[in-house]
mmCIF file of C-alpha atoms and ligand atoms in Angstrom:
data_model
loop_
_atom_site.group_PDB
_atom_site.id
_atom_site.type_symbol
_atom_site.label_atom_id
_atom_site.label_comp_id
_atom_site.label_asym_id
_atom_site.label_seq_id
_atom_site.Cartn_x
_atom_site.Cartn_y
_atom_site.Cartn_z
ATOM 1 C CA MET A 1 138.985 146.587 148.437
ATOM 2 C CA ASN A 2 139.701 149.634 146.246
ATOM 3 C CA GLU A 3 140.180 147.912 142.931
ATOM 4 C CA ILE A 4 138.664 144.852 141.324
ATOM 5 C CA THR A 5 139.686 143.102 138.109
ATOM 6 C CA ILE A 6 137.151 140.794 136.496
ATOM 7 C CA THR A 7 136.686 138.957 133.212
ATOM 8 C CA LYS A 8 135.256 141.390 130.659
ATOM 9 C CA PRO A 9 131.487 141.376 131.250
ATOM 10 C CA ASP A 10 128.605 140.959 128.786
ATOM 11 C CA ASP A 11 125.209 142.643 128.767
ATOM 12 C CA TRP A 12 122.529 139.993 128.227
ATOM 13 C CA HIS A 13 119.673 142.453 127.541
ATOM 14 C CA LEU A 14 119.679 145.925 126.028
ATOM 15 C CA HIS A 15 118.114 148.202 123.420
ATOM 16 C CA PHE A 16 120.428 149.850 120.903
ATOM 17 C CA ARG A 17 117.642 151.360 118.756
ATOM 18 C CA ASP A 18 118.631 152.167 115.161
ATOM 19 C CA GLN A 19 120.080 154.642 112.660
ATOM 20 C CA ASP A 20 121.918 157.646 114.187
ATOM 21 C CA MET A 21 121.121 156.519 117.734
ATOM 22 C CA LEU A 22 123.528 153.601 117.180
ATOM 23 C CA LEU A 23 126.421 156.064 117.097
ATOM 24 C CA GLU A 24 125.597 156.870 120.714
ATOM 25 C CA THR A 25 124.464 153.507 122.077
ATOM 26 C CA VAL A 26 126.956 151.071 120.539
ATOM 27 C CA PRO A 27 130.141 152.867 121.727
ATOM 28 C CA ALA A 28 128.589 153.428 125.179
ATOM 29 C CA THR A 29 128.169 149.669 125.603
ATOM 30 C CA ALA A 30 131.349 148.625 123.772
ATOM 31 C CA ARG A 31 133.391 150.719 126.237
ATOM 32 C CA CYS A 32 133.187 147.890 128.779
ATOM 33 C CA PHE A 33 131.093 144.951 127.535
ATOM 34 C CA GLY A 34 132.380 142.189 125.262
ATOM 35 C CA ARG A 35 128.964 141.190 123.940
ATOM 36 C CA ALA A 36 125.376 142.331 124.267
ATOM 37 C CA VAL A 37 122.063 140.664 123.539
ATOM 38 C CA VAL A 38 120.268 143.168 121.334
ATOM 39 C CA MET A 39 116.525 143.441 121.759
ATOM 40 C CA PRO A 40 114.515 143.334 118.528
ATOM 41 C CA ASN A 41 111.754 145.856 119.373
ATOM 42 C CA LEU A 42 112.484 148.289 116.563
ATOM 43 C CA VAL A 43 109.652 149.837 114.576
ATOM 44 C CA PRO A 44 108.895 147.660 112.653
ATOM 45 C CA PRO A 45 110.292 144.824 114.781
ATOM 46 C CA VAL A 46 113.142 142.505 113.839
ATOM 47 C CA THR A 47 111.055 139.420 113.138
ATOM 48 C CA THR A 48 113.197 137.429 110.707
ATOM 49 C CA ALA A 49 116.741 136.185 110.169
ATOM 50 C CA GLU A 50 117.140 138.570 107.281
ATOM 51 C CA LEU A 51 116.125 141.625 109.315
ATOM 52 C CA ALA A 52 118.388 140.499 112.165
ATOM 53 C CA LEU A 53 121.384 140.217 109.860
ATOM 54 C CA GLU A 54 120.727 143.652 108.373
ATOM 55 C CA TYR A 55 120.367 145.128 111.854
ATOM 56 C CA LYS A 56 123.569 143.422 112.950
ATOM 57 C CA SER A 57 125.520 145.014 110.109
ATOM 58 C CA ARG A 58 124.206 148.470 111.074
ATOM 59 C CA ILE A 59 125.328 147.844 114.658
ATOM 60 C CA LEU A 60 128.765 146.675 113.547
ATOM 61 C CA ALA A 61 129.114 149.796 111.405
ATOM 62 C CA ALA A 62 128.610 151.897 114.554
ATOM 63 C CA ARG A 63 131.281 150.046 116.525
ATOM 64 C CA PRO A 64 134.230 152.206 117.587
ATOM 65 C CA GLU A 65 137.403 151.584 115.621
ATOM 66 C CA GLY A 66 139.478 148.743 116.979
ATOM 67 C CA SER A 67 136.643 147.411 119.156
ATOM 68 C CA ASP A 68 135.920 143.686 119.100
ATOM 69 C CA PHE A 69 132.482 144.126 120.680
ATOM 70 C CA GLU A 70 129.994 141.552 119.339
ATOM 71 C CA PRO A 71 126.217 141.996 119.208
ATOM 72 C CA VAL A 72 124.189 138.851 119.939
ATOM 73 C CA MET A 73 121.125 139.049 117.743
ATOM 74 C CA THR A 74 117.547 138.084 118.599
ATOM 75 C CA ILE A 75 114.281 137.919 116.705
ATOM 76 C CA TYR A 76 110.906 139.172 117.866
ATOM 77 C CA LEU A 77 108.090 136.641 118.143
ATOM 78 C CA THR A 78 104.685 137.542 116.773
ATOM 79 C CA ASP A 79 101.476 135.553 116.302
ATOM 80 C CA LYS A 80 102.742 134.823 112.795
ATOM 81 C CA THR A 81 106.215 133.488 113.647
ATOM 82 C CA SER A 82 106.619 130.027 112.124
ATOM 83 C CA VAL A 83 108.822 127.033 112.783
ATOM 84 C CA GLU A 84 110.570 127.878 109.471
ATOM 85 C CA ASP A 85 111.372 131.377 110.778
ATOM 86 C CA ILE A 86 113.119 129.797 113.763
ATOM 87 C CA LYS A 87 115.100 127.444 111.544
ATOM 88 C CA ALA A 88 116.212 130.335 109.326
ATOM 89 C CA ALA A 89 117.171 132.361 112.399
ATOM 90 C CA LYS A 90 119.273 129.504 113.713
ATOM 91 C CA GLN A 91 121.063 129.207 110.368
ATOM 92 C CA ALA A 92 121.767 132.947 110.418
ATOM 93 C CA GLY A 93 123.448 132.673 113.823
ATOM 94 C CA VAL A 94 120.585 134.206 115.822
ATOM 95 C CA LEU A 95 120.775 132.754 119.327
ATOM 96 C CA ALA A 96 117.465 133.708 120.876
ATOM 97 C CA ALA A 97 113.889 134.828 120.334
ATOM 98 C CA LYS A 98 112.196 137.498 122.430
ATOM 99 C CA MET A 99 108.596 137.215 123.435
ATOM 100 C CA TYR A 100 106.679 140.352 124.332
ATOM 101 C CA PRO A 101 103.047 139.900 125.267
ATOM 102 C CA ALA A 102 101.271 142.322 122.893
ATOM 103 C CA GLY A 103 101.153 145.791 124.430
ATOM 104 C CA ALA A 104 103.330 144.962 127.466
ATOM 105 C CA THR A 105 105.960 147.619 126.855
ATOM 106 C CA THR A 106 107.647 150.022 124.422
ATOM 107 C CA ASN A 107 107.190 148.944 120.788
ATOM 108 C CA SER A 108 105.425 145.698 121.632
ATOM 109 C CA ASP A 109 102.261 146.231 119.605
ATOM 110 C CA SER A 110 103.203 143.376 117.264
ATOM 111 C CA GLY A 111 103.879 141.051 120.189
ATOM 112 C CA VAL A 112 102.164 137.796 120.967
ATOM 113 C CA SER A 113 98.446 137.877 121.711
ATOM 114 C CA SER A 114 97.795 134.152 121.733
ATOM 115 C CA LEU A 115 100.494 132.352 123.604
ATOM 116 C CA GLU A 116 98.921 128.923 123.186
ATOM 117 C CA SER A 117 99.445 128.904 119.433
ATOM 118 C CA LEU A 118 103.168 129.540 119.849
ATOM 119 C CA TYR A 119 104.031 126.183 121.422
ATOM 120 C CA PRO A 120 105.308 124.714 118.115
ATOM 121 C CA VAL A 121 107.650 127.733 117.913
ATOM 122 C CA PHE A 122 108.843 127.139 121.497
ATOM 123 C CA GLU A 123 109.501 123.480 120.604
ATOM 124 C CA ALA A 124 111.449 124.576 117.526
ATOM 125 C CA LEU A 125 113.563 126.943 119.619
ATOM 126 C CA ALA A 126 114.383 124.119 122.003
ATOM 127 C CA ASP A 127 115.158 121.686 119.169
ATOM 128 C CA HIS A 128 117.580 124.181 117.635
ATOM 129 C CA GLY A 129 119.244 124.952 120.958
ATOM 130 C CA MET A 130 117.981 128.545 120.902
ATOM 131 C CA LEU A 131 116.817 130.483 123.959
ATOM 132 C CA LEU A 132 113.414 131.988 124.676
ATOM 133 C CA LEU A 133 113.703 135.427 126.288
ATOM 134 C CA ILE A 134 110.504 136.530 127.982
ATOM 135 C CA HIS A 135 109.122 139.910 128.968
ATOM 136 C CA GLY A 136 107.112 138.464 131.824
ATOM 137 C CA GLU A 137 104.122 140.707 132.402
ATOM 138 C CA VAL A 138 100.467 140.141 131.638
ATOM 139 C CA THR A 139 98.782 142.910 129.702
ATOM 140 C CA GLN A 140 95.229 142.584 131.000
ATOM 141 C CA LYS A 141 94.267 146.140 131.839
ATOM 142 C CA HIS A 142 92.320 145.149 134.949
ATOM 143 C CA VAL A 143 95.434 143.669 136.536
ATOM 144 C CA ASP A 144 97.234 146.186 138.737
ATOM 145 C CA ILE A 145 100.498 147.241 137.100
ATOM 146 C CA PHE A 146 102.457 146.249 140.213
ATOM 147 C CA ASP A 147 101.037 142.695 140.029
ATOM 148 C CA ARG A 148 101.559 142.011 136.343
ATOM 149 C CA GLU A 149 104.817 140.104 136.722
ATOM 150 C CA LYS A 150 103.448 137.765 139.381
ATOM 151 C CA GLU A 151 100.308 137.199 137.297
ATOM 152 C CA PHE A 152 102.454 136.299 134.300
ATOM 153 C CA ILE A 153 104.272 133.650 136.325
ATOM 154 C CA ASP A 154 101.004 132.078 137.447
ATOM 155 C CA GLN A 155 99.178 132.339 134.121
ATOM 156 C CA HIS A 156 101.979 131.567 131.674
ATOM 157 C CA MET A 157 105.531 131.122 132.909
ATOM 158 C CA VAL A 158 104.877 127.915 134.834
ATOM 159 C CA ASN A 159 103.233 126.376 131.752
ATOM 160 C CA ILE A 160 105.911 127.407 129.280
ATOM 161 C CA VAL A 161 108.697 126.070 131.464
ATOM 162 C CA ASN A 162 106.908 122.812 132.243
ATOM 163 C CA LYS A 163 105.397 122.063 128.831
ATOM 164 C CA VAL A 164 108.682 122.516 126.959
ATOM 165 C CA PRO A 165 111.157 120.935 129.347
ATOM 166 C CA HIS A 166 114.189 121.151 127.061
ATOM 167 C CA LEU A 167 113.756 124.875 126.310
ATOM 168 C CA LYS A 168 116.191 127.371 127.840
ATOM 169 C CA VAL A 169 114.186 130.297 129.190
ATOM 170 C CA VAL A 170 115.423 133.675 130.404
ATOM 171 C CA PHE A 171 112.944 135.610 132.530
ATOM 172 C CA GLU A 172 114.098 139.099 131.545
ATOM 173 C CA HIS A 173 114.589 142.036 133.911
ATOM 174 C CA ILE A 174 112.874 140.499 136.919
ATOM 175 C CA THR A 175 111.495 142.918 139.481
ATOM 176 C CA THR A 176 109.803 140.882 142.201
ATOM 177 C CA LYS A 177 110.539 138.388 144.955
ATOM 178 C CA ASP A 178 107.967 136.189 143.234
ATOM 179 C CA ALA A 179 110.077 136.076 140.073
ATOM 180 C CA ALA A 180 113.307 135.479 141.983
ATOM 181 C CA ASP A 181 111.694 132.626 143.935
ATOM 182 C CA PHE A 182 110.208 131.162 140.761
ATOM 183 C CA VAL A 183 113.600 131.114 139.042
ATOM 184 C CA LEU A 184 115.341 129.656 142.095
ATOM 185 C CA GLY A 185 112.812 126.844 142.301
ATOM 186 C CA ALA A 186 112.469 126.148 138.579
ATOM 187 C CA ARG A 187 113.915 123.234 136.630
ATOM 188 C CA GLU A 188 117.358 123.480 135.093
ATOM 189 C CA GLY A 189 117.492 125.739 132.038
ATOM 190 C CA VAL A 190 115.649 128.674 133.611
ATOM 191 C CA ALA A 191 117.495 131.891 134.465
ATOM 192 C CA ALA A 192 116.873 135.628 134.832
ATOM 193 C CA THR A 193 118.501 138.948 134.095
ATOM 194 C CA ILE A 194 118.472 141.801 136.609
ATOM 195 C CA THR A 195 118.922 145.513 135.813
ATOM 196 C CA PRO A 196 120.900 148.052 137.839
ATOM 197 C CA GLN A 197 117.787 150.140 138.493
ATOM 198 C CA HIS A 198 115.840 147.263 140.036
ATOM 199 C CA LEU A 199 118.753 146.545 142.394
ATOM 200 C CA MET A 200 119.224 150.204 143.332
ATOM 201 C CA LEU A 201 115.724 151.614 143.447
ATOM 202 C CA ASN A 202 112.176 150.944 144.493
ATOM 203 C CA ARG A 203 108.927 152.688 143.640
ATOM 204 C CA ASN A 204 109.507 155.449 146.181
ATOM 205 C CA ASP A 205 112.454 156.521 144.029
ATOM 206 C CA MET A 206 110.004 157.069 141.191
ATOM 207 C CA LEU A 207 107.062 158.613 143.044
ATOM 208 C CA ASP A 208 108.032 160.090 146.415
ATOM 209 C CA GLY A 209 108.420 163.868 146.417
ATOM 210 C CA GLY A 210 107.497 164.170 142.740
ATOM 211 C CA MET A 211 107.340 162.059 139.593
ATOM 212 C CA ARG A 212 110.754 161.005 138.286
ATOM 213 C CA PRO A 213 110.211 160.037 134.679
ATOM 214 C CA HIS A 214 113.823 158.975 134.228
ATOM 215 C CA ASN A 215 113.319 156.201 136.792
ATOM 216 C CA TYR A 216 110.246 154.942 134.945
ATOM 217 C CA CYS A 217 110.836 151.662 133.169
ATOM 218 C CA LEU A 218 108.954 148.449 132.589
ATOM 219 C CA PRO A 219 108.425 146.266 134.448
ATOM 220 C CA VAL A 220 107.846 149.197 136.785
ATOM 221 C CA LEU A 221 109.896 149.568 139.999
ATOM 222 C CA LYS A 222 108.269 147.671 142.866
ATOM 223 C CA ARG A 223 108.133 148.110 146.645
ATOM 224 C CA SER A 224 111.344 147.823 148.659
ATOM 225 C CA THR A 225 110.693 144.250 149.825
ATOM 226 C CA HIS A 226 111.067 143.157 146.193
ATOM 227 C CA GLN A 227 114.185 145.252 145.721
ATOM 228 C CA GLU A 228 115.641 143.588 148.830
ATOM 229 C CA ALA A 229 114.828 140.131 147.450
ATOM 230 C CA LEU A 230 116.668 140.910 144.208
ATOM 231 C CA ARG A 231 119.658 142.202 146.141
ATOM 232 C CA ALA A 232 119.638 139.010 148.197
ATOM 233 C CA VAL A 233 119.715 136.694 145.166
ATOM 234 C CA VAL A 234 122.627 138.483 143.523
ATOM 235 C CA LYS A 235 124.461 138.464 146.843
ATOM 236 C CA SER A 236 123.861 134.712 147.078
ATOM 237 C CA GLY A 237 125.921 134.201 143.914
ATOM 238 C CA SER A 238 123.349 131.903 142.320
ATOM 239 C CA PRO A 239 124.353 131.266 138.688
ATOM 240 C CA ARG A 240 120.709 131.567 137.624
ATOM 241 C CA PHE A 241 120.890 135.367 137.800
ATOM 242 C CA PHE A 242 123.057 137.445 135.517
ATOM 243 C CA LEU A 243 123.650 140.923 134.200
ATOM 244 C CA GLY A 244 121.182 142.481 131.745
ATOM 245 C CA THR A 245 121.082 146.251 131.914
ATOM 246 C CA ASP A 246 117.902 146.780 129.878
ATOM 247 C CA SER A 247 119.559 150.029 128.836
ATOM 248 C CA ALA A 248 116.728 151.604 126.838
ATOM 249 C CA PRO A 249 117.220 155.158 125.578
ATOM 250 C CA HIS A 250 114.387 157.550 124.826
ATOM 251 C CA THR A 251 114.837 161.205 123.991
ATOM 252 C CA LYS A 252 114.311 163.689 126.825
ATOM 253 C CA ASP A 253 111.123 165.099 125.293
ATOM 254 C CA ARG A 254 109.581 161.628 125.061
ATOM 255 C CA LYS A 255 110.414 160.829 128.707
ATOM 256 C CA GLU A 256 109.349 164.202 130.108
ATOM 257 C CA SER A 257 105.889 164.169 128.610
ATOM 258 C CA ASP A 258 102.263 163.748 129.672
ATOM 259 C CA CYS A 259 102.546 160.136 128.511
ATOM 260 C CA GLY A 260 106.221 159.413 129.066
ATOM 261 C CA CYS A 261 108.076 156.441 127.579
ATOM 262 C CA ALA A 262 109.352 153.593 129.745
ATOM 263 C CA GLY A 263 113.075 152.887 129.785
ATOM 264 C CA CYS A 264 116.293 153.913 131.556
ATOM 265 C CA TYR A 265 119.395 154.609 129.472
ATOM 266 C CA SER A 266 122.042 153.102 131.733
ATOM 267 C CA ALA A 267 124.864 152.163 129.352
ATOM 268 C CA TRP A 268 127.090 154.999 130.577
ATOM 269 C CA SER A 269 127.113 153.834 134.178
ATOM 270 C CA ALA A 270 125.596 150.344 134.453
ATOM 271 C CA LEU A 271 128.758 148.350 135.116
ATOM 272 C CA GLU A 272 129.963 150.856 137.693
ATOM 273 C CA LEU A 273 126.544 150.898 139.376
ATOM 274 C CA TYR A 274 126.358 147.109 139.598
ATOM 275 C CA THR A 275 129.821 147.240 141.193
ATOM 276 C CA GLN A 276 128.541 149.815 143.677
ATOM 277 C CA VAL A 277 125.604 147.561 144.563
ATOM 278 C CA PHE A 278 127.794 144.488 145.084
ATOM 279 C CA ASP A 279 130.122 146.628 147.184
ATOM 280 C CA GLU A 280 127.205 147.850 149.342
ATOM 281 C CA LEU A 281 126.189 144.219 149.770
ATOM 282 C CA ASP A 282 129.724 143.310 150.791
ATOM 283 C CA ALA A 283 129.695 140.839 147.904
ATOM 284 C CA LEU A 284 132.312 142.124 145.458
ATOM 285 C CA ASP A 285 133.544 138.541 145.191
ATOM 286 C CA LYS A 286 130.224 137.683 143.510
ATOM 287 C CA LEU A 287 130.392 140.442 140.876
ATOM 288 C CA GLU A 288 132.428 138.518 138.316
ATOM 289 C CA GLY A 289 130.086 135.532 138.241
ATOM 290 C CA PHE A 290 127.042 137.760 137.769
ATOM 291 C CA ALA A 291 128.622 140.142 135.254
ATOM 292 C CA SER A 292 130.980 137.916 133.290
ATOM 293 C CA HIS A 293 130.452 134.175 133.789
ATOM 294 C CA TYR A 294 126.882 133.015 134.389
ATOM 295 C CA GLY A 295 125.314 134.614 131.314
ATOM 296 C CA ALA A 296 127.885 133.193 128.910
ATOM 297 C CA ASP A 297 127.585 129.782 130.563
ATOM 298 C CA PHE A 298 123.788 129.827 130.300
ATOM 299 C CA TYR A 299 123.873 130.869 126.639
ATOM 300 C CA GLY A 300 126.457 128.142 125.949
ATOM 301 C CA LEU A 301 129.038 130.678 124.792
ATOM 302 C CA PRO A 302 132.689 130.905 125.802
ATOM 303 C CA ARG A 303 133.522 133.324 128.601
ATOM 304 C CA ASN A 304 135.472 136.399 127.518
ATOM 305 C CA THR A 305 139.230 136.207 127.914
ATOM 306 C CA GLU A 306 139.995 139.924 128.341
ATOM 307 C CA LYS A 307 139.780 141.621 131.736
ATOM 308 C CA VAL A 308 138.452 144.965 132.968
ATOM 309 C CA THR A 309 139.388 146.788 136.154
ATOM 310 C CA LEU A 310 137.143 148.941 138.294
ATOM 311 C CA GLU A 311 138.509 151.271 140.925
ATOM 312 C CA ARG A 312 136.921 153.001 143.868
ATOM 313 C CA LYS A 313 136.895 156.521 142.454
ATOM 314 C CA GLU A 314 133.951 158.889 142.295
ATOM 315 C CA TRP A 315 132.603 160.428 139.105
ATOM 316 C CA VAL A 316 129.377 162.155 138.137
ATOM 317 C CA VAL A 317 127.068 160.835 135.404
ATOM 318 C CA PRO A 318 126.452 163.594 132.831
ATOM 319 C CA SER A 319 123.116 165.325 133.195
ATOM 320 C CA ASN A 320 122.487 165.281 129.470
ATOM 321 C CA ILE A 321 123.730 163.567 126.332
ATOM 322 C CA GLU A 322 123.363 165.510 123.124
ATOM 323 C CA LEU A 323 122.642 163.472 120.013
ATOM 324 C CA LYS A 324 123.407 164.357 116.436
ATOM 325 C CA GLY A 325 120.411 166.269 115.104
ATOM 326 C CA GLY A 326 119.725 168.174 118.311
ATOM 327 C CA HIS A 327 117.891 165.594 120.405
ATOM 328 C CA ASN A 328 118.911 164.981 124.008
ATOM 329 C CA ILE A 329 118.907 161.968 126.293
ATOM 330 C CA VAL A 330 118.925 162.162 130.069
ATOM 331 C CA PRO A 331 120.907 159.101 131.105
ATOM 332 C CA PHE A 332 120.066 156.928 134.090
ATOM 333 C CA TYR A 333 121.504 158.373 137.333
ATOM 334 C CA ALA A 334 122.028 161.732 135.603
ATOM 335 C CA GLY A 335 123.965 164.242 137.684
ATOM 336 C CA LYS A 336 124.518 161.712 140.475
ATOM 337 C CA THR A 337 127.809 160.492 141.901
ATOM 338 C CA VAL A 338 128.890 156.916 141.236
ATOM 339 C CA SER A 339 131.488 155.510 143.600
ATOM 340 C CA TRP A 340 133.238 153.127 141.186
ATOM 341 C CA SER A 341 134.986 153.953 137.887
ATOM 342 C CA LEU A 342 136.115 151.866 134.970
ATOM 343 C CA LYS A 343 139.898 152.063 134.837
ATOM 344 C CA LYS A 344 141.078 153.018 131.357
HETATM 345 C C1 NCD B 1 112.108 149.008 126.891
HETATM 346 C C2 NCD B 1 112.225 149.908 125.667
HETATM 347 O O1 NCD B 1 112.180 151.120 125.829
HETATM 348 O O2 NCD B 1 112.375 149.385 124.551
HETATM 349 N N1 NCD B 1 111.580 149.774 127.980
HETATM 350 C C3 NCD B 1 111.693 149.498 129.297
HETATM 351 O O3 NCD B 1 111.096 150.203 130.100
HETATM 352 N N2 NCD B 1 112.429 148.513 129.743
HETATM 353 C C4 NCD B 1 111.268 147.813 126.599
HETATM 354 C C5 NCD B 1 111.365 146.740 127.630
HETATM 355 O O4 NCD B 1 112.382 146.106 127.813
HETATM 356 O O5 NCD B 1 110.353 146.511 128.321
HETATM 357 ZN ZN1 ZN B 2 114.284 145.613 127.566
#
């Protein structure tokens, strides 16, 4: 197959950042995605309906002319989030709340430190038909960084899913066989997003032959057996797994540093790279479900009606993106050849 036409896809997890950066990130995503779930980990975080609405209007202002791209807004849970905050978010059209364990990842310092006290908030989310999006890693420093996702499942995920049985939960950017197996075996109403980098790479791609800071993201890349397990679940076509790029830009100087930031900026190439992966897996017939159907269905939103076409045609991801003001971003897969292109 040299060409594939699918329903316009959505990105169910990404980071647009704010201010001038929106002029780069919003068009890069709107070029091929109909909607995107926008993560709330700004500094300070988007914790309320009011902040989410203000952020949404800044995103819409950065939309390319004529684009009908729609951001799906989320709020950031903290120890102080109340049931009233959830109600207000629902009324403002916010569809989901994101839970970061405090200190788990970039800009998560205000995240949740006592999960137990948040159960009334989880109940409120479920009652209002909102989703709980989880960064599933423990933050205990003695736990090996490669084991933090599995530990989170055992310590917390099982409880959250079982104690609030009517809550829809998305286990975000899963990286392990343990997470894939957990989601496959969980009750209805539990799903996961998977990034392009976790399908394409394993920890050797970050560490072998030299440190590759642009492949460093959280949860960190795991060993190849986990990568293979993720590839197997997307190939299976299970509707519990859908597209979430976790596109997460950081400037070049903040990635190439003695304490480099986590995050891969994949918006320029993510859809094409997912297509490449499904092609390698001989599963192009499963791409549309993963990219365009299962996420919308899980969120209870209509599927997009437009189509996009990808063709087998090589192109090279730029090695650098220059931002207004002189900063640079090295995008994910910079300087490398992608075998599928979005047909204009
Ligand atoms: C994200 C970011 O930079 O905001 N980084 C990342 O490595 N994925 C945060 C996150 O999703 O963990
Ligand atoms: Zn993320």
